[in-house]
Amino acid sequence: MQIAPNFRRIHRVYCAVNSAVNCAAYCAIYCAFAALTFTAPAAAEISNPQDIAALEALVKSEAALQFPKLTDRQRFLVGPIEPHLQFEKCKRPISPVVASPQHMKDRVMIELRCQDPKPWHLYVPVRIVGTSPVAVAVHAIVAGTVLKASDLKVEEHDISELPIGFLDDPGIAVGLTASRPIPGGAYVTNQQLVAPKAVQRGQSVTLLADAGGISVRMAGRALSDGLMNQRVRVQNLSSGKIVEGIARSEQVVEIILQ
């Protein structure tokens, strides 16, 4: 007789802390319980198991009768039916039945019934999941890379699987810079991307200031890197004064006069 490892451990602990008489009595109960509880794996007794894929297809077809027609961006998610739950193949047609006539708008429980001489039944959950196009990296992308259209592809995935900030249009990412490494095949998210630098430290820029409705332009030099619409330190080359401005383009920094 095969005894489960957990029960063997319990038996050893019990006998270690009790008398020999109590241990013998416990052993008799323990062995009787083990004989009733543990049998050979069901899979070893089943010569012709039921096909799990066929059961899932049957469940899906029954679920389709319970809901309006799905859109192109929806699909049924069945089960899962655990592989270790094996059943003898039903000789009669399996009957799919809605377990409860009252179900939620996006999910239902389907009962499968086999009416053979050795009957069995199985409850399988089904729910509707939405899908969305998502931008995926074609290959590994190094941090600092400015993304091109050829770096990305579009795949369709369940929305429940997608990370926060996923991009449903790869065109959004084109021209942006990877702020961290992105593995090939990974979803591309907005948290991984930054706008390209508008100015770089040491670059010659034009300082633009609005003084009482009059636009004034001066030559300057960027003292720090800056993204588009980000604050950046610059030096006025005429006066030598260091001020802060906002990078408006690749060569223009707007000085906000107080």
PDB file of C-alpha atoms in Angstrom:
ATOM      1  CA  MET A   1       0.000   0.000   0.000  1.00  0.00           C
ATOM      2  CA  GLN A   2       1.311   3.435  -0.916  1.00  0.00           C
ATOM      3  CA  ILE A   3       1.317   5.893   1.996  1.00  0.00           C
ATOM      4  CA  ALA A   4       1.363   9.639   1.436  1.00  0.00           C
ATOM      5  CA  PRO A   5       4.581  11.376   2.589  1.00  0.00           C
ATOM      6  CA  ASN A   6       2.660  13.822   4.823  1.00  0.00           C
ATOM      7  CA  PHE A   7       1.034  10.987   6.751  1.00  0.00           C
ATOM      8  CA  ARG A   8       4.385   9.244   7.166  1.00  0.00           C
ATOM      9  CA  ARG A   9       5.824  12.400   8.718  1.00  0.00           C
ATOM     10  CA  ILE A  10       2.840  12.760  11.068  1.00  0.00           C
ATOM     11  CA  HIS A  11       3.216   9.110  12.095  1.00  0.00           C
ATOM     12  CA  ARG A  12       6.908   9.522  12.948  1.00  0.00           C
ATOM     13  CA  VAL A  13       6.275  12.664  15.008  1.00  0.00           C
ATOM     14  CA  TYR A  14       3.391  11.075  16.905  1.00  0.00           C
ATOM     15  CA  CYS A  15       5.371   7.947  17.807  1.00  0.00           C
ATOM     16  CA  ALA A  16       8.346  10.039  18.878  1.00  0.00           C
ATOM     17  CA  VAL A  17       6.351  11.820  21.585  1.00  0.00           C
ATOM     18  CA  ASN A  18       3.986   9.034  22.740  1.00  0.00           C
ATOM     19  CA  SER A  19       4.280   5.637  24.346  1.00  0.00           C
ATOM     20  CA  ALA A  20       4.700   2.416  22.403  1.00  0.00           C
ATOM     21  CA  VAL A  21       1.097   1.379  23.207  1.00  0.00           C
ATOM     22  CA  ASN A  22      -0.345   4.649  21.943  1.00  0.00           C
ATOM     23  CA  CYS A  23       1.928   4.479  18.914  1.00  0.00           C
ATOM     24  CA  ALA A  24       0.689   0.992  18.013  1.00  0.00           C
ATOM     25  CA  ALA A  25      -2.939   2.062  18.395  1.00  0.00           C
ATOM     26  CA  TYR A  26      -2.343   5.154  16.299  1.00  0.00           C
ATOM     27  CA  CYS A  27      -0.621   3.067  13.632  1.00  0.00           C
ATOM     28  CA  ALA A  28      -3.690   0.856  13.272  1.00  0.00           C
ATOM     29  CA  ILE A  29      -5.940   3.880  12.767  1.00  0.00           C
ATOM     30  CA  TYR A  30      -3.393   5.567  10.528  1.00  0.00           C
ATOM     31  CA  CYS A  31      -2.997   2.596   8.215  1.00  0.00           C
ATOM     32  CA  ALA A  32      -6.766   2.055   7.949  1.00  0.00           C
ATOM     33  CA  PHE A  33      -7.319   5.720   7.070  1.00  0.00           C
ATOM     34  CA  ALA A  34      -4.533   5.652   4.501  1.00  0.00           C
ATOM     35  CA  ALA A  35      -6.059   2.635   2.824  1.00  0.00           C
ATOM     36  CA  LEU A  36      -9.394   4.435   2.489  1.00  0.00           C
ATOM     37  CA  THR A  37      -7.960   7.777   1.423  1.00  0.00           C
ATOM     38  CA  PHE A  38      -5.124   7.025  -0.973  1.00  0.00           C
ATOM     39  CA  THR A  39      -5.540   4.935  -4.063  1.00  0.00           C
ATOM     40  CA  ALA A  40      -3.476   4.543  -7.169  1.00  0.00           C
ATOM     41  CA  PRO A  41      -3.513   7.664  -9.390  1.00  0.00           C
ATOM     42  CA  ALA A  42      -6.691   7.864 -11.445  1.00  0.00           C
ATOM     43  CA  ALA A  43      -4.694   8.376 -14.626  1.00  0.00           C
ATOM     44  CA  ALA A  44      -3.241   4.857 -14.284  1.00  0.00           C
ATOM     45  CA  GLU A  45      -6.744   3.338 -14.273  1.00  0.00           C
ATOM     46  CA  ILE A  46      -7.977   5.238 -17.344  1.00  0.00           C
ATOM     47  CA  SER A  47      -7.146   3.520 -20.615  1.00  0.00           C
ATOM     48  CA  ASN A  48      -9.173   5.852 -22.841  1.00  0.00           C
ATOM     49  CA  PRO A  49      -9.214   9.359 -21.292  1.00  0.00           C
ATOM     50  CA  GLN A  50     -11.543  12.119 -22.406  1.00  0.00           C
ATOM     51  CA  ASP A  51      -9.934  14.683 -24.724  1.00  0.00           C
ATOM     52  CA  ILE A  52      -9.589  17.976 -22.799  1.00  0.00           C
ATOM     53  CA  ALA A  53      -9.521  20.079 -25.988  1.00  0.00           C
ATOM     54  CA  ALA A  54     -12.824  18.540 -27.091  1.00  0.00           C
ATOM     55  CA  LEU A  55     -14.376  19.386 -23.717  1.00  0.00           C
ATOM     56  CA  GLU A  56     -13.187  22.988 -23.970  1.00  0.00           C
ATOM     57  CA  ALA A  57     -14.641  23.296 -27.487  1.00  0.00           C
ATOM     58  CA  LEU A  58     -17.970  21.936 -26.238  1.00  0.00           C
ATOM     59  CA  VAL A  59     -18.007  24.404 -23.360  1.00  0.00           C
ATOM     60  CA  LYS A  60     -17.190  27.289 -25.687  1.00  0.00           C
ATOM     61  CA  SER A  61     -19.984  26.398 -28.093  1.00  0.00           C
ATOM     62  CA  GLU A  62     -22.506  26.274 -25.246  1.00  0.00           C
ATOM     63  CA  ALA A  63     -21.284  29.591 -23.829  1.00  0.00           C
ATOM     64  CA  ALA A  64     -21.713  31.219 -27.251  1.00  0.00           C
ATOM     65  CA  LEU A  65     -25.458  30.515 -26.980  1.00  0.00           C
ATOM     66  CA  GLN A  66     -25.686  32.500 -23.752  1.00  0.00           C
ATOM     67  CA  PHE A  67     -24.288  35.836 -24.978  1.00  0.00           C
ATOM     68  CA  PRO A  68     -24.675  38.224 -27.900  1.00  0.00           C
ATOM     69  CA  LYS A  69     -22.223  37.690 -30.732  1.00  0.00           C
ATOM     70  CA  LEU A  70     -18.715  38.674 -29.729  1.00  0.00           C
ATOM     71  CA  THR A  71     -16.903  41.529 -31.438  1.00  0.00           C
ATOM     72  CA  ASP A  72     -13.580  41.178 -33.236  1.00  0.00           C
ATOM     73  CA  ARG A  73     -11.897  42.356 -30.037  1.00  0.00           C
ATOM     74  CA  GLN A  74     -13.473  39.748 -27.742  1.00  0.00           C
ATOM     75  CA  ARG A  75     -13.021  36.020 -27.175  1.00  0.00           C
ATOM     76  CA  PHE A  76     -14.064  33.304 -24.725  1.00  0.00           C
ATOM     77  CA  LEU A  77     -11.602  32.223 -22.049  1.00  0.00           C
ATOM     78  CA  VAL A  78     -12.479  28.662 -20.970  1.00  0.00           C
ATOM     79  CA  GLY A  79     -11.496  26.980 -17.739  1.00  0.00           C
ATOM     80  CA  PRO A  80      -8.799  26.042 -17.395  1.00  0.00           C
ATOM     81  CA  ILE A  81      -9.652  22.361 -17.165  1.00  0.00           C
ATOM     82  CA  GLU A  82      -6.736  20.954 -15.197  1.00  0.00           C
ATOM     83  CA  PRO A  83      -4.861  18.214 -17.113  1.00  0.00           C
ATOM     84  CA  HIS A  84      -4.744  15.962 -14.041  1.00  0.00           C
ATOM     85  CA  LEU A  85      -8.561  15.822 -13.960  1.00  0.00           C
ATOM     86  CA  GLN A  86      -8.835  12.870 -16.317  1.00  0.00           C
ATOM     87  CA  PHE A  87     -12.111  11.125 -17.094  1.00  0.00           C
ATOM     88  CA  GLU A  88     -12.936   7.941 -18.939  1.00  0.00           C
ATOM     89  CA  LYS A  89     -14.021   8.904 -22.444  1.00  0.00           C
ATOM     90  CA  CYS A  90     -17.781   9.199 -22.510  1.00  0.00           C
ATOM     91  CA  LYS A  91     -19.441   6.705 -24.877  1.00  0.00           C
ATOM     92  CA  ARG A  92     -22.609   8.772 -25.040  1.00  0.00           C
ATOM     93  CA  PRO A  93     -22.792  12.407 -26.182  1.00  0.00           C
ATOM     94  CA  ILE A  94     -21.769  14.755 -23.386  1.00  0.00           C
ATOM     95  CA  SER A  95     -24.500  17.176 -22.363  1.00  0.00           C
ATOM     96  CA  PRO A  96     -23.418  20.793 -21.744  1.00  0.00           C
ATOM     97  CA  VAL A  97     -25.791  22.597 -19.381  1.00  0.00           C
ATOM     98  CA  VAL A  98     -25.727  26.099 -17.949  1.00  0.00           C
ATOM     99  CA  ALA A  99     -25.191  25.586 -14.228  1.00  0.00           C
ATOM    100  CA  SER A 100     -27.325  28.602 -13.361  1.00  0.00           C
ATOM    101  CA  PRO A 101     -29.750  30.455 -15.647  1.00  0.00           C
ATOM    102  CA  GLN A 102     -28.774  33.679 -13.868  1.00  0.00           C
ATOM    103  CA  HIS A 103     -25.219  34.601 -14.861  1.00  0.00           C
ATOM    104  CA  MET A 104     -23.111  37.741 -15.116  1.00  0.00           C
ATOM    105  CA  LYS A 105     -22.902  39.686 -18.368  1.00  0.00           C
ATOM    106  CA  ASP A 106     -19.360  38.504 -19.074  1.00  0.00           C
ATOM    107  CA  ARG A 107     -19.119  35.023 -17.510  1.00  0.00           C
ATOM    108  CA  VAL A 108     -21.055  31.790 -17.071  1.00  0.00           C
ATOM    109  CA  MET A 109     -20.579  28.356 -15.497  1.00  0.00           C
ATOM    110  CA  ILE A 110     -21.124  25.366 -17.796  1.00  0.00           C
ATOM    111  CA  GLU A 111     -21.716  21.856 -16.439  1.00  0.00           C
ATOM    112  CA  LEU A 112     -20.643  18.908 -18.591  1.00  0.00           C
ATOM    113  CA  ARG A 113     -22.559  15.690 -17.940  1.00  0.00           C
ATOM    114  CA  CYS A 114     -21.615  12.185 -19.033  1.00  0.00           C
ATOM    115  CA  GLN A 115     -24.524   9.763 -18.682  1.00  0.00           C
ATOM    116  CA  ASP A 116     -22.548   6.532 -19.094  1.00  0.00           C
ATOM    117  CA  PRO A 117     -23.034   3.596 -16.664  1.00  0.00           C
ATOM    118  CA  LYS A 118     -20.144   5.217 -14.775  1.00  0.00           C
ATOM    119  CA  PRO A 119     -21.341   8.826 -15.011  1.00  0.00           C
ATOM    120  CA  TRP A 120     -19.283  11.903 -14.305  1.00  0.00           C
ATOM    121  CA  HIS A 121     -19.825  15.653 -14.466  1.00  0.00           C
ATOM    122  CA  LEU A 122     -17.573  18.684 -14.534  1.00  0.00           C
ATOM    123  CA  TYR A 123     -18.128  22.392 -13.913  1.00  0.00           C
ATOM    124  CA  VAL A 124     -16.172  24.695 -16.227  1.00  0.00           C
ATOM    125  CA  PRO A 125     -16.123  28.527 -15.915  1.00  0.00           C
ATOM    126  CA  VAL A 126     -16.172  30.660 -19.052  1.00  0.00           C
ATOM    127  CA  ARG A 127     -15.666  34.398 -19.314  1.00  0.00           C
ATOM    128  CA  ILE A 128     -15.446  36.967 -22.070  1.00  0.00           C
ATOM    129  CA  VAL A 129     -12.144  38.805 -22.318  1.00  0.00           C
ATOM    130  CA  GLY A 130     -11.358  41.834 -24.425  1.00  0.00           C
ATOM    131  CA  THR A 131      -8.329  41.995 -26.682  1.00  0.00           C
ATOM    132  CA  SER A 132      -6.292  44.920 -27.950  1.00  0.00           C
ATOM    133  CA  PRO A 133      -3.477  45.550 -30.393  1.00  0.00           C
ATOM    134  CA  VAL A 134      -0.221  46.213 -28.558  1.00  0.00           C
ATOM    135  CA  ALA A 135       3.229  47.378 -29.619  1.00  0.00           C
ATOM    136  CA  VAL A 136       5.913  44.716 -29.112  1.00  0.00           C
ATOM    137  CA  ALA A 137       9.684  45.015 -29.519  1.00  0.00           C
ATOM    138  CA  VAL A 138      10.883  43.119 -32.599  1.00  0.00           C
ATOM    139  CA  HIS A 139      14.337  42.678 -31.042  1.00  0.00           C
ATOM    140  CA  ALA A 140      16.256  43.760 -27.950  1.00  0.00           C
ATOM    141  CA  ILE A 141      16.408  47.556 -27.723  1.00  0.00           C
ATOM    142  CA  VAL A 142      19.332  49.238 -25.980  1.00  0.00           C
ATOM    143  CA  ALA A 143      18.679  52.129 -23.596  1.00  0.00           C
ATOM    144  CA  GLY A 144      19.149  55.447 -25.412  1.00  0.00           C
ATOM    145  CA  THR A 145      17.945  54.101 -28.769  1.00  0.00           C
ATOM    146  CA  VAL A 146      15.607  56.356 -30.746  1.00  0.00           C
ATOM    147  CA  LEU A 147      12.857  53.980 -31.855  1.00  0.00           C
ATOM    148  CA  LYS A 148      12.044  53.433 -35.517  1.00  0.00           C
ATOM    149  CA  ALA A 149       9.024  51.742 -37.064  1.00  0.00           C
ATOM    150  CA  SER A 150      11.170  48.683 -37.854  1.00  0.00           C
ATOM    151  CA  ASP A 151      11.893  48.214 -34.128  1.00  0.00           C
ATOM    152  CA  LEU A 152       8.230  47.490 -33.390  1.00  0.00           C
ATOM    153  CA  LYS A 153       5.438  45.166 -34.423  1.00  0.00           C
ATOM    154  CA  VAL A 154       1.763  44.815 -33.515  1.00  0.00           C
ATOM    155  CA  GLU A 155       0.264  41.792 -31.759  1.00  0.00           C
ATOM    156  CA  GLU A 156      -3.218  41.101 -30.404  1.00  0.00           C
ATOM    157  CA  HIS A 157      -3.410  40.158 -26.705  1.00  0.00           C
ATOM    158  CA  ASP A 158      -5.956  39.895 -23.905  1.00  0.00           C
ATOM    159  CA  ILE A 159      -6.286  43.268 -22.196  1.00  0.00           C
ATOM    160  CA  SER A 160      -6.098  41.552 -18.796  1.00  0.00           C
ATOM    161  CA  GLU A 161      -2.545  40.420 -19.649  1.00  0.00           C
ATOM    162  CA  LEU A 162      -1.267  43.832 -20.737  1.00  0.00           C
ATOM    163  CA  PRO A 163       0.789  46.091 -18.441  1.00  0.00           C
ATOM    164  CA  ILE A 164      -0.204  49.588 -17.464  1.00  0.00           C
ATOM    165  CA  GLY A 165       0.842  52.092 -20.102  1.00  0.00           C
ATOM    166  CA  PHE A 166       0.870  49.680 -23.056  1.00  0.00           C
ATOM    167  CA  LEU A 167       0.772  51.261 -26.511  1.00  0.00           C
ATOM    168  CA  ASP A 168      -2.024  50.188 -28.853  1.00  0.00           C
ATOM    169  CA  ASP A 169      -0.361  52.041 -31.749  1.00  0.00           C
ATOM    170  CA  PRO A 170       3.382  51.569 -32.366  1.00  0.00           C
ATOM    171  CA  GLY A 171       3.433  54.892 -34.198  1.00  0.00           C
ATOM    172  CA  ILE A 172       3.217  56.594 -30.790  1.00  0.00           C
ATOM    173  CA  ALA A 173       6.673  55.252 -29.903  1.00  0.00           C
ATOM    174  CA  VAL A 174       8.414  56.119 -33.156  1.00  0.00           C
ATOM    175  CA  GLY A 175      10.871  58.959 -32.567  1.00  0.00           C
ATOM    176  CA  LEU A 176      10.914  58.485 -28.781  1.00  0.00           C
ATOM    177  CA  THR A 177      13.964  57.287 -26.869  1.00  0.00           C
ATOM    178  CA  ALA A 178      14.180  54.080 -24.825  1.00  0.00           C
ATOM    179  CA  SER A 179      14.930  55.094 -21.234  1.00  0.00           C
ATOM    180  CA  ARG A 180      15.856  51.529 -20.279  1.00  0.00           C
ATOM    181  CA  PRO A 181      16.683  48.259 -22.069  1.00  0.00           C
ATOM    182  CA  ILE A 182      13.645  46.578 -23.667  1.00  0.00           C
ATOM    183  CA  PRO A 183      13.934  42.809 -24.300  1.00  0.00           C
ATOM    184  CA  GLY A 184      12.928  41.431 -27.682  1.00  0.00           C
ATOM    185  CA  GLY A 185       9.303  40.293 -27.668  1.00  0.00           C
ATOM    186  CA  ALA A 186       8.421  42.492 -24.669  1.00  0.00           C
ATOM    187  CA  TYR A 187       5.470  44.858 -24.560  1.00  0.00           C
ATOM    188  CA  VAL A 188       6.514  48.481 -25.084  1.00  0.00           C
ATOM    189  CA  THR A 189       5.029  50.881 -22.526  1.00  0.00           C
ATOM    190  CA  ASN A 190       5.125  54.625 -22.111  1.00  0.00           C
ATOM    191  CA  GLN A 191       7.115  54.178 -18.876  1.00  0.00           C
ATOM    192  CA  GLN A 192      10.018  52.857 -20.978  1.00  0.00           C
ATOM    193  CA  LEU A 193      10.118  55.863 -23.316  1.00  0.00           C
ATOM    194  CA  VAL A 194      11.111  59.489 -23.089  1.00  0.00           C
ATOM    195  CA  ALA A 195      10.924  62.312 -25.578  1.00  0.00           C
ATOM    196  CA  PRO A 196      14.158  62.982 -27.474  1.00  0.00           C
ATOM    197  CA  LYS A 197      16.468  65.619 -26.040  1.00  0.00           C
ATOM    198  CA  ALA A 198      15.648  69.038 -27.386  1.00  0.00           C
ATOM    199  CA  VAL A 199      19.001  70.473 -26.297  1.00  0.00           C
ATOM    200  CA  GLN A 200      22.242  68.961 -25.055  1.00  0.00           C
ATOM    201  CA  ARG A 201      24.776  70.319 -22.638  1.00  0.00           C
ATOM    202  CA  GLY A 202      27.286  72.586 -24.366  1.00  0.00           C
ATOM    203  CA  GLN A 203      25.061  73.140 -27.394  1.00  0.00           C
ATOM    204  CA  SER A 204      24.630  76.623 -28.849  1.00  0.00           C
ATOM    205  CA  VAL A 205      21.019  77.731 -28.529  1.00  0.00           C
ATOM    206  CA  THR A 206      18.890  80.769 -29.193  1.00  0.00           C
ATOM    207  CA  LEU A 207      17.428  82.356 -26.071  1.00  0.00           C
ATOM    208  CA  LEU A 208      13.965  83.739 -26.648  1.00  0.00           C
ATOM    209  CA  ALA A 209      12.393  86.184 -24.194  1.00  0.00           C
ATOM    210  CA  ASP A 210       9.175  88.183 -24.302  1.00  0.00           C
ATOM    211  CA  ALA A 211       9.689  91.610 -22.785  1.00  0.00           C
ATOM    212  CA  GLY A 212       6.485  93.641 -22.696  1.00  0.00           C
ATOM    213  CA  GLY A 213       5.183  92.204 -25.934  1.00  0.00           C
ATOM    214  CA  ILE A 214       8.549  92.529 -27.653  1.00  0.00           C
ATOM    215  CA  SER A 215      10.311  89.323 -28.609  1.00  0.00           C
ATOM    216  CA  VAL A 216      14.029  89.398 -27.874  1.00  0.00           C
ATOM    217  CA  ARG A 217      16.502  86.832 -29.199  1.00  0.00           C
ATOM    218  CA  MET A 218      19.963  86.273 -27.765  1.00  0.00           C
ATOM    219  CA  ALA A 219      22.776  83.787 -28.248  1.00  0.00           C
ATOM    220  CA  GLY A 220      23.221  81.281 -25.451  1.00  0.00           C
ATOM    221  CA  ARG A 221      24.718  77.976 -24.472  1.00  0.00           C
ATOM    222  CA  ALA A 222      22.951  75.044 -22.806  1.00  0.00           C
ATOM    223  CA  LEU A 223      24.476  74.059 -19.476  1.00  0.00           C
ATOM    224  CA  SER A 224      22.388  70.885 -19.093  1.00  0.00           C
ATOM    225  CA  ASP A 225      20.475  68.426 -21.201  1.00  0.00           C
ATOM    226  CA  GLY A 226      16.787  69.097 -21.640  1.00  0.00           C
ATOM    227  CA  LEU A 227      13.791  67.294 -23.122  1.00  0.00           C
ATOM    228  CA  MET A 228      11.090  69.084 -25.063  1.00  0.00           C
ATOM    229  CA  ASN A 229       9.161  71.462 -22.757  1.00  0.00           C
ATOM    230  CA  GLN A 230      11.534  70.681 -19.874  1.00  0.00           C
ATOM    231  CA  ARG A 231      13.360  73.323 -17.831  1.00  0.00           C
ATOM    232  CA  VAL A 232      17.045  73.691 -18.700  1.00  0.00           C
ATOM    233  CA  ARG A 233      19.912  75.892 -17.433  1.00  0.00           C
ATOM    234  CA  VAL A 234      21.458  78.182 -20.053  1.00  0.00           C
ATOM    235  CA  GLN A 235      24.007  80.962 -20.174  1.00  0.00           C
ATOM    236  CA  ASN A 236      23.463  84.250 -21.928  1.00  0.00           C
ATOM    237  CA  LEU A 237      26.665  84.649 -23.973  1.00  0.00           C
ATOM    238  CA  SER A 238      26.294  88.442 -24.102  1.00  0.00           C
ATOM    239  CA  SER A 239      25.996  89.048 -20.362  1.00  0.00           C
ATOM    240  CA  GLY A 240      27.414  85.789 -19.018  1.00  0.00           C
ATOM    241  CA  LYS A 241      24.339  85.488 -16.813  1.00  0.00           C
ATOM    242  CA  ILE A 242      23.067  81.986 -16.061  1.00  0.00           C
ATOM    243  CA  VAL A 243      19.291  81.587 -16.151  1.00  0.00           C
ATOM    244  CA  GLU A 244      16.682  78.884 -16.527  1.00  0.00           C
ATOM    245  CA  GLY A 245      14.434  78.456 -19.538  1.00  0.00           C
ATOM    246  CA  ILE A 246      12.178  75.938 -21.220  1.00  0.00           C
ATOM    247  CA  ALA A 247      13.393  73.946 -24.211  1.00  0.00           C
ATOM    248  CA  ARG A 248      10.908  74.651 -26.994  1.00  0.00           C
ATOM    249  CA  SER A 249      12.766  73.072 -29.936  1.00  0.00           C
ATOM    250  CA  GLU A 250      16.174  71.696 -30.820  1.00  0.00           C
ATOM    251  CA  GLN A 251      17.773  75.121 -30.757  1.00  0.00           C
ATOM    252  CA  VAL A 252      15.354  77.458 -28.968  1.00  0.00           C
ATOM    253  CA  VAL A 253      15.067  77.951 -25.199  1.00  0.00           C
ATOM    254  CA  GLU A 254      12.368  80.253 -23.935  1.00  0.00           C
ATOM    255  CA  ILE A 255      13.351  82.435 -20.998  1.00  0.00           C
ATOM    256  CA  ILE A 256      10.467  83.170 -18.640  1.00  0.00           C
ATOM    257  CA  LEU A 257      10.963  86.684 -17.263  1.00  0.00           C
ATOM    258  CA  GLN A 258       9.717  87.210 -13.741  1.00  0.00           C
TER     259      GLN A 258
END
